[in-house]
Amino acid sequence: MEDYRCWLPEALQFFTALRYLGKEVQLALFPGENHDLSRKGNPKHRMKRLELIVGWMEKWLKG
């Protein structure tokens, strides 16, 4: 995981803090990918990313 915009230790710390506060959170890690996942990533990872985004929107925006 080499993402120069969102460092993994910071993402894990943020995720852990939200869980500690009792928030419903999900962390998706895509091995070998970086911040360009949506444009240049492995097609399977790109599809999974889109599925996760759509699932989040259906859950939290549709109500």
Short mmCIF file of C-alpha atoms in Angstrom, two decimals:
data_model
loop_
_atom_site.label_atom_id
_atom_site.label_comp_id
_atom_site.label_asym_id
_atom_site.label_seq_id
_atom_site.Cartn_x
_atom_site.Cartn_y
_atom_site.Cartn_z
CA MET A 1 0.00 0.00 0.00
CA GLU A 2 1.78 3.08 -1.23
CA ASP A 3 -0.58 6.00 -1.12
CA TYR A 4 1.18 9.30 -0.74
CA ARG A 5 -2.06 11.18 -0.04
CA CYS A 6 -3.60 8.87 2.54
CA TRP A 7 -0.92 7.18 4.60
CA LEU A 8 -1.93 3.74 5.87
CA PRO A 9 -0.98 4.33 9.55
CA GLU A 10 -3.11 7.49 9.61
CA ALA A 11 -6.04 5.73 7.91
CA LEU A 12 -5.85 2.91 10.46
CA GLN A 13 -5.68 5.40 13.33
CA PHE A 14 -8.74 7.25 12.04
CA PHE A 15 -10.63 3.97 11.50
CA THR A 16 -9.73 2.77 15.00
CA ALA A 17 -10.76 6.07 16.60
CA LEU A 18 -14.17 5.98 14.90
CA ARG A 19 -14.73 2.39 16.04
CA TYR A 20 -13.70 3.35 19.57
CA LEU A 21 -16.36 6.08 19.47
CA GLY A 22 -18.96 3.49 18.49
CA LYS A 23 -19.36 4.64 14.89
CA GLU A 24 -20.20 2.21 12.12
CA VAL A 25 -17.16 2.22 9.87
CA GLN A 26 -15.71 0.17 7.07
CA LEU A 27 -12.13 0.19 5.84
CA ALA A 28 -11.34 -1.14 2.38
CA LEU A 29 -7.72 -1.92 1.62
CA PHE A 30 -6.60 -2.85 -1.87
CA PRO A 31 -3.12 -4.39 -1.87
CA GLY A 32 -0.79 -2.92 -4.48
CA GLU A 33 -3.03 0.09 -5.12
CA ASN A 34 -2.64 3.77 -4.36
CA HIS A 35 -4.74 6.93 -4.68
CA ASP A 36 -5.06 6.40 -8.46
CA LEU A 37 -7.17 3.26 -7.94
CA SER A 38 -10.22 4.81 -9.60
CA ARG A 39 -8.27 5.56 -12.79
CA LYS A 40 -5.41 3.10 -13.08
CA GLY A 41 -6.05 0.28 -10.64
CA ASN A 42 -6.63 -3.41 -11.13
CA PRO A 43 -10.07 -3.78 -12.79
CA LYS A 44 -11.28 -6.16 -10.06
CA HIS A 45 -10.26 -3.66 -7.39
CA ARG A 46 -11.92 -0.83 -9.29
CA MET A 47 -15.19 -2.79 -9.48
CA LYS A 48 -15.08 -3.64 -5.77
CA ARG A 49 -14.42 0.03 -4.96
CA LEU A 50 -17.49 1.06 -6.96
CA GLU A 51 -19.62 -1.62 -5.30
CA LEU A 52 -18.57 -0.33 -1.88
CA ILE A 53 -19.37 3.27 -2.84
CA VAL A 54 -22.80 2.34 -4.22
CA GLY A 55 -23.52 0.25 -1.12
CA TRP A 56 -22.60 3.18 1.13
CA MET A 57 -24.83 5.55 -0.84
CA GLU A 58 -27.75 3.13 -0.81
CA LYS A 59 -27.45 2.67 2.93
CA TRP A 60 -26.81 6.22 4.08
CA LEU A 61 -28.40 8.41 1.41
CA LYS A 62 -31.53 6.44 0.52
CA GLY A 63 -32.29 5.78 4.16
#
